[in-house]
CSV table of C-alpha atoms and ligand atoms in Angstrom, one decimal:
chain,number,residue,atom,x,y,z
A,1,MET,CA,7.8,-24.4,-13.2
A,2,THR,CA,11.4,-24.5,-14.1
A,3,PHE,CA,13.2,-25.3,-10.9
A,4,PRO,CA,16.1,-27.7,-11.8
A,5,LYS,CA,16.1,-31.3,-10.4
A,6,GLY,CA,17.9,-31.3,-7.1
A,7,PHE,CA,17.1,-27.7,-6.3
A,8,LEU,CA,17.9,-27.0,-2.6
A,9,TRP,CA,14.8,-26.0,-0.6
A,10,GLY,CA,14.9,-25.3,3.1
A,11,GLY,CA,15.2,-22.7,5.8
A,12,ALA,CA,17.9,-20.6,7.4
A,13,THR,CA,18.8,-19.8,11.0
A,14,ALA,CA,21.7,-18.4,13.0
A,15,ALA,CA,23.0,-19.9,16.3
A,16,ASN,CA,22.6,-16.8,18.4
A,17,GLN,CA,18.9,-16.3,17.3
A,18,PHE,CA,17.7,-19.8,18.0
A,19,GLU,CA,20.1,-22.1,19.7
A,20,GLY,CA,20.3,-20.8,23.3
A,21,GLY,CA,22.4,-22.8,25.7
A,22,TYR,CA,24.8,-19.8,25.9
A,23,ASP,CA,26.7,-21.2,28.9
A,24,LYS,CA,26.3,-24.9,28.2
A,25,GLY,CA,29.0,-27.4,27.1
A,26,GLY,CA,31.8,-25.0,27.8
A,27,ARG,CA,30.7,-22.3,25.3
A,28,GLY,CA,32.2,-18.8,25.7
A,29,LEU,CA,30.4,-15.5,25.6
A,30,ALA,CA,29.7,-14.1,22.1
A,31,VAL,CA,28.7,-10.6,21.0
A,32,PRO,CA,24.9,-11.2,21.0
A,33,ASP,CA,25.0,-12.5,24.6
A,34,LEU,CA,25.5,-8.9,25.7
A,35,LYS,CA,22.7,-7.5,23.5
A,36,THR,CA,19.5,-6.7,25.3
A,37,ALA,CA,16.0,-7.0,23.8
A,38,GLY,CA,14.7,-3.9,22.0
A,39,SER,CA,11.9,-2.9,19.6
A,40,VAL,CA,11.5,-0.7,16.6
A,41,ASP,CA,11.5,2.4,18.8
A,42,THR,CA,14.1,1.2,21.4
A,43,PRO,CA,17.3,0.0,20.0
A,44,ARG,CA,19.0,-3.0,21.5
A,45,ARG,CA,21.7,-2.1,24.0
A,46,PHE,CA,25.2,-3.7,24.1
A,47,THR,CA,26.3,-3.9,27.7
A,48,ALA,CA,29.9,-4.3,28.7
A,49,LYS,CA,29.1,-7.1,31.1
A,50,ILE,CA,26.0,-9.2,31.8
A,51,GLU,CA,23.8,-7.0,34.0
A,52,PRO,CA,21.6,-8.6,36.7
A,53,ASP,CA,17.9,-8.7,36.0
A,54,VAL,CA,18.3,-7.8,32.3
A,55,TYR,CA,16.9,-10.1,29.7
A,56,TYR,CA,19.3,-11.1,26.9
A,57,PRO,CA,17.4,-13.0,24.2
A,58,SER,CA,20.3,-15.1,22.9
A,59,HIS,CA,20.9,-16.8,26.2
A,60,ARG,CA,18.0,-19.2,25.8
A,61,ALA,CA,16.6,-18.0,22.5
A,62,ILE,CA,14.1,-20.7,21.4
A,63,ASP,CA,16.3,-23.4,23.0
A,64,PHE,CA,17.1,-25.4,19.9
A,65,TYR,CA,20.0,-26.6,22.0
A,66,HIS,CA,17.6,-28.9,23.8
A,67,HIS,CA,14.9,-29.2,21.1
A,68,TYR,CA,17.0,-30.0,18.1
A,69,LYS,CA,15.7,-33.5,17.5
A,70,GLU,CA,12.1,-32.3,17.6
A,71,ASP,CA,12.8,-29.2,15.5
A,72,ILE,CA,14.7,-31.1,12.8
A,73,LYS,CA,12.0,-33.7,12.6
A,74,LEU,CA,9.5,-30.9,11.8
A,75,PHE,CA,11.8,-29.5,9.1
A,76,GLY,CA,12.0,-33.0,7.7
A,77,GLU,CA,8.2,-33.2,7.6
A,78,MET,CA,8.3,-30.1,5.3
A,79,ASN,CA,10.6,-32.1,3.0
A,80,PHE,CA,13.5,-29.7,3.4
A,81,ASN,CA,16.6,-31.0,1.6
A,82,VAL,CA,18.9,-28.3,2.9
A,83,PHE,CA,19.2,-26.5,6.3
A,84,ARG,CA,21.2,-23.4,6.9
A,85,MET,CA,22.6,-22.8,10.3
A,86,SER,CA,25.7,-21.1,11.8
A,87,ILE,CA,28.3,-22.6,14.1
A,88,ALA,CA,28.9,-20.4,17.1
A,89,TRP,CA,32.7,-19.9,17.1
A,90,SER,CA,32.6,-19.5,20.9
A,91,ARG,CA,31.2,-23.0,21.2
A,92,ILE,CA,34.3,-24.4,19.5
A,93,PHE,CA,36.9,-21.9,20.8
A,94,PRO,CA,35.3,-20.3,23.9
A,95,GLN,CA,37.5,-17.2,23.9
A,96,GLY,CA,38.3,-17.5,20.2
A,97,ASP,CA,42.1,-17.9,20.6
A,98,GLU,CA,42.6,-21.3,22.4
A,99,LEU,CA,45.0,-23.7,20.8
A,100,GLU,CA,42.7,-26.7,21.2
A,101,PRO,CA,39.0,-26.8,20.4
A,102,ASN,CA,36.2,-27.6,22.9
A,103,GLU,CA,35.1,-31.1,22.1
A,104,ALA,CA,31.7,-30.7,23.7
A,105,GLY,CA,31.0,-27.9,21.2
A,106,LEU,CA,32.1,-30.0,18.2
A,107,GLN,CA,30.1,-32.9,19.5
A,108,PHE,CA,27.0,-30.8,19.7
A,109,TYR,CA,27.2,-29.7,16.1
A,110,GLU,CA,28.1,-33.2,15.0
A,111,ASP,CA,24.9,-34.5,16.7
A,112,VAL,CA,22.9,-31.7,15.0
A,113,ILE,CA,24.5,-32.4,11.6
A,114,ASP,CA,23.9,-36.2,11.9
A,115,GLU,CA,20.3,-35.5,12.8
A,116,LEU,CA,19.9,-33.3,9.7
A,117,ILE,CA,21.4,-35.9,7.4
A,118,LYS,CA,19.2,-38.6,9.0
A,119,ASN,CA,16.1,-36.4,8.2
A,120,GLY,CA,17.1,-35.9,4.5
A,121,MET,CA,18.8,-32.5,4.8
A,122,THR,CA,22.2,-31.4,3.6
A,123,PRO,CA,23.7,-28.8,6.0
A,124,LEU,CA,24.7,-25.3,4.8
A,125,ILE,CA,27.0,-23.8,7.4
A,126,THR,CA,27.7,-20.2,8.1
A,127,LEU,CA,31.0,-19.8,9.9
A,128,SER,CA,30.4,-16.3,11.3
A,129,HIS,CA,26.9,-15.0,11.7
A,130,PHE,CA,27.2,-11.8,13.8
A,131,GLU,CA,28.4,-13.8,16.8
A,132,LEU,CA,32.1,-13.3,17.3
A,133,PRO,CA,33.5,-14.6,20.6
A,134,MET,CA,33.8,-11.8,23.2
A,135,GLY,CA,37.5,-12.8,23.7
A,136,ILE,CA,38.1,-11.7,20.1
A,137,VAL,CA,36.3,-8.4,20.8
A,138,GLU,CA,37.9,-7.6,24.1
A,139,LYS,CA,41.5,-8.8,23.6
A,140,TYR,CA,42.0,-8.0,19.9
A,141,ASN,CA,39.4,-5.4,18.9
A,142,GLY,CA,38.2,-7.9,16.4
A,143,PHE,CA,39.5,-8.0,12.9
A,144,SER,CA,41.3,-4.7,13.3
A,145,ASP,CA,44.1,-7.0,14.7
A,146,ARG,CA,45.7,-9.1,12.0
A,147,ARG,CA,46.3,-12.0,14.4
A,148,VAL,CA,42.5,-12.6,14.3
A,149,ILE,CA,42.9,-13.7,10.6
A,150,ASP,CA,44.7,-16.8,11.8
A,151,LEU,CA,42.5,-17.4,14.7
A,152,PHE,CA,39.5,-17.5,12.4
A,153,VAL,CA,41.4,-19.8,10.0
A,154,ARG,CA,42.1,-22.1,12.9
A,155,TYR,CA,38.5,-22.2,13.9
A,156,ALA,CA,37.4,-22.8,10.3
A,157,GLU,CA,40.0,-25.5,9.7
A,158,THR,CA,38.8,-27.3,12.8
A,159,VAL,CA,35.2,-27.5,11.8
A,160,MET,CA,35.8,-28.0,8.1
A,161,THR,CA,38.1,-30.9,8.9
A,162,ARG,CA,35.8,-32.4,11.4
A,163,PHE,CA,32.7,-32.2,9.2
A,164,LYS,CA,34.4,-32.7,5.8
A,165,SER,CA,32.5,-35.8,4.9
A,166,LYS,CA,29.1,-34.5,6.2
A,167,VAL,CA,29.0,-30.9,5.0
A,168,THR,CA,29.5,-29.6,1.4
A,169,TYR,CA,28.1,-26.1,1.5
A,170,TRP,CA,29.8,-23.4,3.6
A,171,LEU,CA,29.5,-19.6,3.9
A,172,THR,CA,32.3,-17.6,5.5
A,173,PHE,CA,30.7,-14.4,6.8
A,174,ASN,CA,27.0,-13.5,7.0
A,175,GLU,CA,26.1,-10.3,5.3
A,176,MET,CA,29.8,-9.3,5.1
A,177,ASN,CA,29.1,-6.0,3.2
A,178,PHE,CA,27.5,-4.7,6.4
A,179,GLY,CA,31.1,-4.5,7.7
A,180,ALA,CA,31.6,-1.4,5.6
A,181,MET,CA,28.9,0.5,7.7
A,182,ASP,CA,29.4,2.0,11.1
A,183,HIS,CA,26.8,-0.3,12.7
A,184,GLY,CA,28.5,-3.4,11.3
A,185,GLU,CA,31.7,-2.6,13.1
A,186,LEU,CA,30.8,-4.8,16.1
A,187,THR,CA,28.5,-7.4,14.5
A,188,VAL,CA,30.7,-8.3,11.5
A,189,LEU,CA,34.1,-7.2,12.5
A,190,GLY,CA,34.2,-7.3,16.3
A,191,LEU,CA,35.5,-3.8,17.0
A,192,ASN,CA,34.9,-3.1,20.6
A,193,PRO,CA,32.4,-0.3,21.2
A,194,ASN,CA,33.7,0.2,24.7
A,195,ASP,CA,37.3,0.7,23.5
A,196,GLN,CA,38.8,3.9,24.6
A,197,THR,CA,41.5,4.3,21.9
A,198,GLY,CA,39.3,6.0,19.3
A,199,ILE,CA,38.6,3.1,17.0
A,200,LYS,CA,34.8,3.5,17.3
A,201,GLY,CA,33.4,5.2,14.2
A,202,ASN,CA,36.9,5.4,12.7
A,203,GLU,CA,36.3,4.6,9.1
A,204,LYS,CA,40.0,3.9,8.3
A,205,VAL,CA,40.2,1.3,11.1
A,206,ARG,CA,36.9,-0.2,9.9
A,207,PHE,CA,38.1,-0.6,6.3
A,208,GLN,CA,41.3,-2.1,7.5
A,209,ALA,CA,39.4,-4.6,9.7
A,210,LEU,CA,37.1,-5.4,6.8
A,211,HIS,CA,40.2,-6.0,4.6
A,212,ASN,CA,41.6,-8.3,7.2
A,213,ALA,CA,38.3,-10.2,7.4
A,214,LEU,CA,38.3,-10.5,3.6
A,215,VAL,CA,41.8,-12.0,3.7
A,216,ALA,CA,40.6,-14.4,6.4
A,217,SER,CA,37.6,-15.3,4.3
A,218,ALA,CA,39.8,-16.0,1.2
A,219,LYS,CA,42.3,-18.1,3.3
A,220,VAL,CA,39.4,-20.2,4.5
A,221,VAL,CA,38.0,-20.7,0.9
A,222,LYS,CA,41.4,-21.8,-0.2
A,223,LEU,CA,41.9,-24.1,2.8
A,224,GLY,CA,38.4,-25.5,2.5
A,225,HIS,CA,39.2,-26.6,-1.1
A,226,GLU,CA,42.3,-28.4,0.2
A,227,ILE,CA,40.3,-30.1,2.9
A,228,ASN,CA,37.7,-31.3,0.4
A,229,PRO,CA,37.8,-30.3,-3.2
A,230,ASP,CA,34.0,-30.9,-3.4
A,231,PHE,CA,33.2,-28.1,-1.0
A,232,MET,CA,31.0,-25.3,-2.4
A,233,ILE,CA,32.0,-22.2,-0.5
A,234,GLY,CA,30.1,-19.0,-0.8
A,235,CYS,CA,30.1,-15.3,0.1
A,236,MET,CA,26.9,-14.0,1.8
A,237,ILE,CA,25.9,-10.5,0.9
A,238,CYS,CA,23.0,-8.4,2.3
A,239,HIS,CA,21.7,-7.4,-1.1
A,240,ILE,CA,19.9,-4.1,-0.6
A,241,THR,CA,18.5,-3.8,-4.1
A,242,SER,CA,17.8,-0.2,-4.9
A,243,TYR,CA,16.2,1.9,-7.6
A,244,PRO,CA,16.5,5.6,-8.5
A,245,LEU,CA,13.5,7.3,-7.1
A,246,THR,CA,13.1,9.3,-10.4
A,247,PRO,CA,14.7,9.1,-13.8
A,248,LYS,CA,16.6,12.3,-13.0
A,249,PRO,CA,20.2,11.6,-13.9
A,250,GLU,CA,21.4,12.7,-10.5
A,251,ASP,CA,19.2,10.1,-8.8
A,252,VAL,CA,20.3,7.4,-11.3
A,253,LEU,CA,24.0,8.2,-10.6
A,254,LYS,CA,23.5,8.4,-6.8
A,255,ARG,CA,21.8,5.0,-6.9
A,256,LYS,CA,24.6,3.5,-8.9
A,257,GLU,CA,27.1,4.7,-6.4
A,258,PHE,CA,25.2,3.3,-3.5
A,259,ASP,CA,24.9,-0.1,-5.3
A,260,LEU,CA,28.6,-0.3,-5.9
A,261,LEU,CA,30.0,1.1,-2.6
A,262,PHE,CA,27.6,-0.7,-0.3
A,263,THR,CA,25.9,-3.6,-2.0
A,264,LYS,CA,28.5,-4.8,-4.6
A,265,PHE,CA,31.9,-4.0,-3.2
A,266,VAL,CA,32.5,-7.0,-0.8
A,267,GLY,CA,31.0,-9.5,-3.1
A,268,ASP,CA,33.1,-8.2,-6.0
A,269,VAL,CA,36.3,-8.9,-3.9
A,270,GLN,CA,35.1,-12.3,-2.9
A,271,VAL,CA,34.1,-13.3,-6.4
A,272,ARG,CA,36.9,-11.7,-8.4
A,273,GLY,CA,39.7,-11.7,-5.9
A,274,VAL,CA,40.7,-8.0,-6.4
A,275,TYR,CA,39.4,-4.7,-5.1
A,276,PRO,CA,37.3,-3.1,-7.7
A,277,SER,CA,38.7,0.2,-9.1
A,278,TYR,CA,35.7,2.2,-8.0
A,279,MET,CA,36.4,1.1,-4.4
A,280,THR,CA,40.2,1.7,-4.6
A,281,SER,CA,39.7,5.2,-5.8
A,282,TYR,CA,37.0,5.9,-3.2
A,283,LEU,CA,39.1,4.7,-0.4
A,284,GLU,CA,42.3,6.3,-1.7
A,285,LYS,CA,40.6,9.6,-2.0
A,286,LYS,CA,39.6,9.5,1.7
A,287,ASP,CA,43.1,8.2,2.6
A,288,MET,CA,41.5,5.0,3.9
A,289,PHE,CA,42.8,2.4,1.5
A,290,PRO,CA,43.8,-0.6,3.8
A,291,ILE,CA,47.4,-1.7,4.2
A,292,PHE,CA,48.0,-4.8,2.1
A,293,GLU,CA,50.6,-7.0,3.8
A,294,SER,CA,52.8,-9.0,1.5
A,295,GLY,CA,50.8,-11.9,0.1
A,296,ASP,CA,47.4,-10.4,0.7
A,297,ALA,CA,46.8,-9.7,-3.0
A,298,GLU,CA,47.7,-13.3,-3.9
A,299,ILE,CA,45.5,-14.7,-1.1
A,300,LEU,CA,42.5,-12.7,-2.3
A,301,LYS,CA,43.0,-14.1,-5.8
A,302,ALA,CA,43.5,-17.7,-4.6
A,303,GLY,CA,40.4,-17.7,-2.3
A,304,THR,CA,37.6,-16.7,-4.6
A,305,VAL,CA,34.2,-18.2,-3.9
A,306,ASP,CA,32.3,-21.0,-5.7
A,307,MET,CA,28.9,-19.5,-5.3
A,308,TYR,CA,27.2,-16.2,-4.6
A,309,THR,CA,24.6,-16.2,-1.9
A,310,PHE,CA,22.6,-13.3,-0.5
A,311,SER,CA,19.7,-12.2,1.7
A,312,TYR,CA,16.8,-10.5,0.0
A,313,TYR,CA,13.8,-9.1,1.9
A,314,MET,CA,12.9,-5.7,0.5
A,315,THR,CA,14.1,-2.8,-1.8
A,316,ILE,CA,14.7,0.9,-1.3
A,317,CYS,CA,14.8,4.0,-3.5
A,318,ILE,CA,17.7,6.4,-3.7
A,319,THR,CA,17.4,10.1,-4.6
A,320,THR,CA,19.3,13.4,-4.0
A,321,ASP,CA,16.0,14.8,-2.7
A,322,GLU,CA,16.5,14.6,1.1
A,323,ALA,CA,12.9,15.5,1.7
A,324,ALA,CA,11.5,12.4,0.0
A,325,LYS,CA,9.6,9.9,2.2
A,326,ASP,CA,11.7,7.4,4.1
A,327,THR,CA,11.2,3.6,4.4
A,328,ALA,CA,12.7,1.1,6.9
A,329,GLY,CA,14.6,-2.0,5.8
A,330,ASN,CA,16.9,-4.8,6.7
A,331,LEU,CA,19.9,-3.2,8.6
A,332,MET,CA,19.2,0.1,6.8
A,333,GLY,CA,16.4,1.9,5.2
A,334,GLY,CA,16.2,4.3,2.2
A,335,LYS,CA,13.6,6.2,0.4
A,336,ALA,CA,10.1,4.8,0.0
A,337,ASN,CA,8.9,3.5,-3.4
A,338,PRO,CA,5.4,4.8,-4.1
A,339,TYR,CA,4.5,1.6,-6.0
A,340,LEU,CA,5.2,-0.8,-3.1
A,341,LYS,CA,3.5,-1.7,0.1
A,342,ALA,CA,5.4,-2.2,3.3
A,343,SER,CA,5.2,-5.0,5.9
A,344,GLU,CA,4.2,-4.5,9.5
A,345,TRP,CA,7.9,-3.6,10.2
A,346,GLY,CA,8.0,-1.1,7.4
A,347,TRP,CA,10.0,-3.2,4.9
A,348,GLN,CA,8.8,-2.7,1.4
A,349,VAL,CA,7.7,-6.0,-0.2
A,350,ASP,CA,9.0,-6.4,-3.8
A,351,PRO,CA,9.1,-9.8,-5.4
A,352,ILE,CA,9.8,-8.4,-8.9
A,353,GLY,CA,12.9,-6.9,-7.2
A,354,LEU,CA,14.1,-10.4,-6.5
A,355,GLU,CA,13.9,-11.4,-10.2
A,356,TYR,CA,15.7,-8.2,-11.1
A,357,THR,CA,18.4,-8.9,-8.5
A,358,LEU,CA,19.0,-12.4,-9.8
A,359,LEU,CA,19.3,-11.2,-13.4
A,360,ASP,CA,21.7,-8.4,-12.3
A,361,LEU,CA,23.9,-10.9,-10.3
A,362,GLN,CA,23.9,-13.5,-13.0
A,363,ASP,CA,25.1,-10.9,-15.5
A,364,ARG,CA,27.7,-9.6,-13.1
A,365,TYR,CA,29.3,-12.8,-11.8
A,366,ASN,CA,28.0,-15.8,-13.8
A,367,LEU,CA,28.2,-18.0,-10.7
A,368,PRO,CA,25.8,-20.5,-9.1
A,369,MET,CA,23.6,-18.6,-6.7
A,370,MET,CA,21.5,-19.2,-3.6
A,371,VAL,CA,18.9,-17.0,-1.9
A,372,VAL,CA,19.8,-17.9,1.6
A,373,GLU,CA,17.4,-15.5,3.4
A,374,ASN,CA,14.0,-14.2,2.4
A,375,GLY,CA,10.8,-14.1,4.4
A,376,LEU,CA,8.1,-12.1,6.1
A,377,GLY,CA,8.3,-11.0,9.8
A,378,PHE,CA,4.8,-10.7,11.2
A,379,SER,CA,3.2,-10.6,14.6
A,380,ASP,CA,1.3,-13.9,14.2
A,381,GLU,CA,-1.6,-14.8,16.5
A,382,LEU,CA,-2.0,-18.3,17.6
A,383,THR,CA,-5.6,-19.6,17.3
A,384,ALA,CA,-7.5,-21.6,19.9
A,385,ASP,CA,-6.7,-24.8,18.0
A,386,PHE,CA,-3.0,-24.0,18.0
A,387,THR,CA,-2.3,-22.9,14.5
A,388,VAL,CA,-1.7,-19.6,12.7
A,389,GLU,CA,-3.7,-18.6,9.6
A,390,ASP,CA,-0.7,-17.0,8.0
A,391,ASP,CA,-2.0,-16.5,4.4
A,392,TYR,CA,0.0,-13.3,4.2
A,393,ARG,CA,3.2,-15.3,4.6
A,394,ILE,CA,2.1,-17.8,2.0
A,395,ASP,CA,1.4,-14.9,-0.4
A,396,TYR,CA,4.7,-13.3,0.3
A,397,MET,CA,6.6,-16.5,-0.3
A,398,ARG,CA,4.6,-17.6,-3.3
A,399,ASP,CA,5.3,-14.3,-5.0
A,400,HIS,CA,9.0,-14.5,-4.3
A,401,ILE,CA,9.2,-18.2,-5.4
A,402,LYS,CA,7.5,-17.2,-8.7
A,403,ALA,CA,10.1,-14.5,-9.1
A,404,MET,CA,12.9,-17.0,-8.7
A,405,ASP,CA,11.2,-19.3,-11.2
A,406,ALA,CA,10.9,-16.4,-13.7
A,407,ALA,CA,14.6,-15.7,-13.3
A,408,ILE,CA,15.6,-19.3,-13.8
A,409,GLU,CA,13.6,-19.3,-17.0
A,410,LYS,CA,15.7,-16.3,-18.1
A,411,GLY,CA,18.9,-18.3,-17.6
A,412,VAL,CA,19.8,-17.6,-14.0
A,413,ASP,CA,21.8,-20.4,-12.3
A,414,LEU,CA,19.9,-20.5,-9.0
A,415,ILE,CA,20.6,-23.7,-7.0
A,416,GLY,CA,18.8,-23.1,-3.7
A,417,TYR,CA,16.5,-21.2,-1.5
A,418,THR,CA,16.6,-21.1,2.3
A,419,MET,CA,13.9,-18.9,3.6
A,420,TRP,CA,14.7,-17.0,6.8
A,421,GLY,CA,13.5,-18.5,10.1
A,422,PRO,CA,11.5,-21.6,9.3
A,423,ILE,CA,10.8,-21.7,13.1
A,424,ASP,CA,10.1,-18.5,14.9
A,425,LEU,CA,13.2,-17.1,16.4
A,426,ILE,CA,14.7,-13.9,17.9
A,427,SER,CA,14.9,-10.9,15.5
A,428,ALA,CA,18.4,-9.8,14.9
A,429,GLY,CA,17.4,-6.2,14.4
A,430,THR,CA,15.2,-5.6,17.3
A,431,GLY,CA,15.7,-8.6,19.6
A,432,GLU,CA,11.9,-9.1,19.6
A,433,MET,CA,10.2,-12.5,19.5
A,434,LYS,CA,7.0,-11.2,18.1
A,435,LYS,CA,8.5,-10.5,14.7
A,436,ARG,CA,7.9,-14.1,13.5
A,437,TYR,CA,9.1,-15.6,10.2
A,438,GLY,CA,8.4,-19.3,10.8
A,439,PHE,CA,6.2,-22.1,9.5
A,440,ILE,CA,6.4,-23.3,13.1
A,441,TYR,CA,5.1,-21.1,15.9
A,442,VAL,CA,7.0,-21.0,19.2
A,443,ASP,CA,5.2,-20.1,22.3
A,444,MET,CA,7.5,-17.4,23.6
A,445,ASN,CA,7.0,-13.7,24.4
A,446,ASN,CA,9.3,-10.7,23.9
A,447,ASP,CA,10.5,-11.0,27.5
A,448,GLY,CA,11.4,-14.6,27.1
A,449,THR,CA,8.5,-16.1,29.0
A,450,GLY,CA,6.4,-18.9,27.5
A,451,SER,CA,6.3,-22.7,27.2
A,452,LEU,CA,8.4,-22.9,24.1
A,453,LYS,CA,5.8,-25.3,22.7
A,454,ARG,CA,6.0,-25.7,18.9
A,455,SER,CA,2.8,-25.5,16.7
A,456,LYS,CA,2.5,-25.8,13.0
A,457,LYS,CA,1.1,-22.7,11.1
A,458,LYS,CA,-1.0,-23.0,8.0
A,459,SER,CA,2.2,-22.2,5.9
A,460,PHE,CA,3.8,-25.4,7.3
A,461,ASP,CA,1.8,-27.8,5.0
A,462,TRP,CA,1.9,-25.3,2.1
A,463,TYR,CA,5.7,-25.1,2.1
A,464,GLY,CA,6.0,-28.9,2.5
A,465,ARG,CA,4.0,-29.2,-0.7
A,466,VAL,CA,6.0,-26.6,-2.5
A,467,VAL,CA,9.2,-28.5,-1.7
A,468,GLU,CA,7.8,-31.9,-2.4
A,469,SER,CA,6.6,-30.7,-5.9
A,470,ASN,CA,9.9,-28.9,-6.6
A,471,GLY,CA,8.0,-25.6,-6.8
A,472,GLU,CA,5.2,-26.9,-9.0
A,473,GLN,CA,2.5,-26.6,-6.3
A,474,LEU,CA,2.4,-23.0,-5.2
B,501,BGP,C1,19.5,-10.5,8.3
B,501,BGP,C2,20.2,-11.4,9.3
B,501,BGP,C3,19.5,-12.4,10.0
B,501,BGP,C4,18.0,-12.1,10.2
B,501,BGP,C5,17.4,-11.3,9.1
B,501,BGP,C6,16.0,-10.7,9.5
B,501,BGP,O1,20.1,-9.3,8.3
B,501,BGP,O2,21.3,-12.1,8.6
B,501,BGP,O3,20.2,-12.8,11.1
B,501,BGP,O4,17.7,-11.8,11.5
B,501,BGP,O5,18.2,-10.2,8.7
B,501,BGP,O6,16.2,-9.5,10.2
B,501,BGP,P1,15.4,-9.3,11.6
B,501,BGP,O7,15.7,-10.4,12.5
B,501,BGP,O8,15.9,-8.0,12.1
B,501,BGP,O9,13.9,-9.2,11.2
């Protein structure tokens, strides 16, 4: 195995999917607090207000808020040396626009960070993981309002300054490229779906909001480097790796366009500091090129990222043949690949696609990289002796770790791997609990009932050995 010494091994989470304590310590409401549970067939609902007798999974989630010591100890037992988590902006600035931060929120994260460090882990912090404060959504319509740029910068400056000697690795926005899609309008950009002024589904507004968020991200990267020049700050892209369904030139071209316009565009701006020409011409043609205020171009240039990070779960095919078979996927599906099998949730499992992706990204950017999400959601069954025989998860992860190894051997500068959901948590897509990714089983049902007891699955010891041996023992 070729994993470099000091390779970062761990797991990834997001506050709204595992923290709970939604009204504790002065925290304000965030977007996921108004999202109901759902399933593959029943999409989650976003309600304008908290409705009585409705279950909102983020409110308690798996209650890391009260279990963090126990949970972090378990991550330490698996030898994690990195842990990815997000800070909920609304715990620090409850409405998003206060002048002074909420000390109770800062103290909570300081306690968590101290506990991580005590247990041998370096924190990797996402500043915005689909959980914008509702104040930002309701008062400003999210990033469509330029004032939100500075509100985000104020929040980032507060946490980066507070934790400057304890946290080195930062990500600005989770899966930011999703902001270019209609269903990323609320999650990434905070555009209010209940707004009556016609912004919903308005692509021009969306690309302006995404531009404003890109400016905010660049400002934060620049500022972070001033706060601590050792900070490693990354973009985080939902990398939907795609293949042409056939070698037909039309399919190859269509696939290329998808890759550029959806998968590569946002990362290109964050890595290179300019809008790529393919995007400029695409947006200009549709009369949607965003307004650049004076200084924006310079900010984008000055705030380029130090590392490229991405999520990778599955791949899709692209074709001009509308009748080809569909497949589901992370945030979006595509056409099915006849050579791949799909998971229980219909996501096509493709470890070779990860090696391909790493080579592609190394070639494009030549930056250090981290795979900050990868894993298998499965409806695990707890056995009578409180474990889960999750060999399927071990197989999935072993194959993906081998793919990373092969890529490193071919010269890829991969510095870390944080698999998604080391402890079972709420699914972002469906709001379900039964879509489990963890090495640690949490006794909780889709409706939120359950004791929350934590149990180790078979994969727990397996991953502990993988990390301890730096990828040697798979
Ligand atoms: C990514 C998100 C995560 C996570 C993951 C798995 O898009 O960044 O928050 O949830 O997907 O998706 P799901 O929870 O829908 O299985």
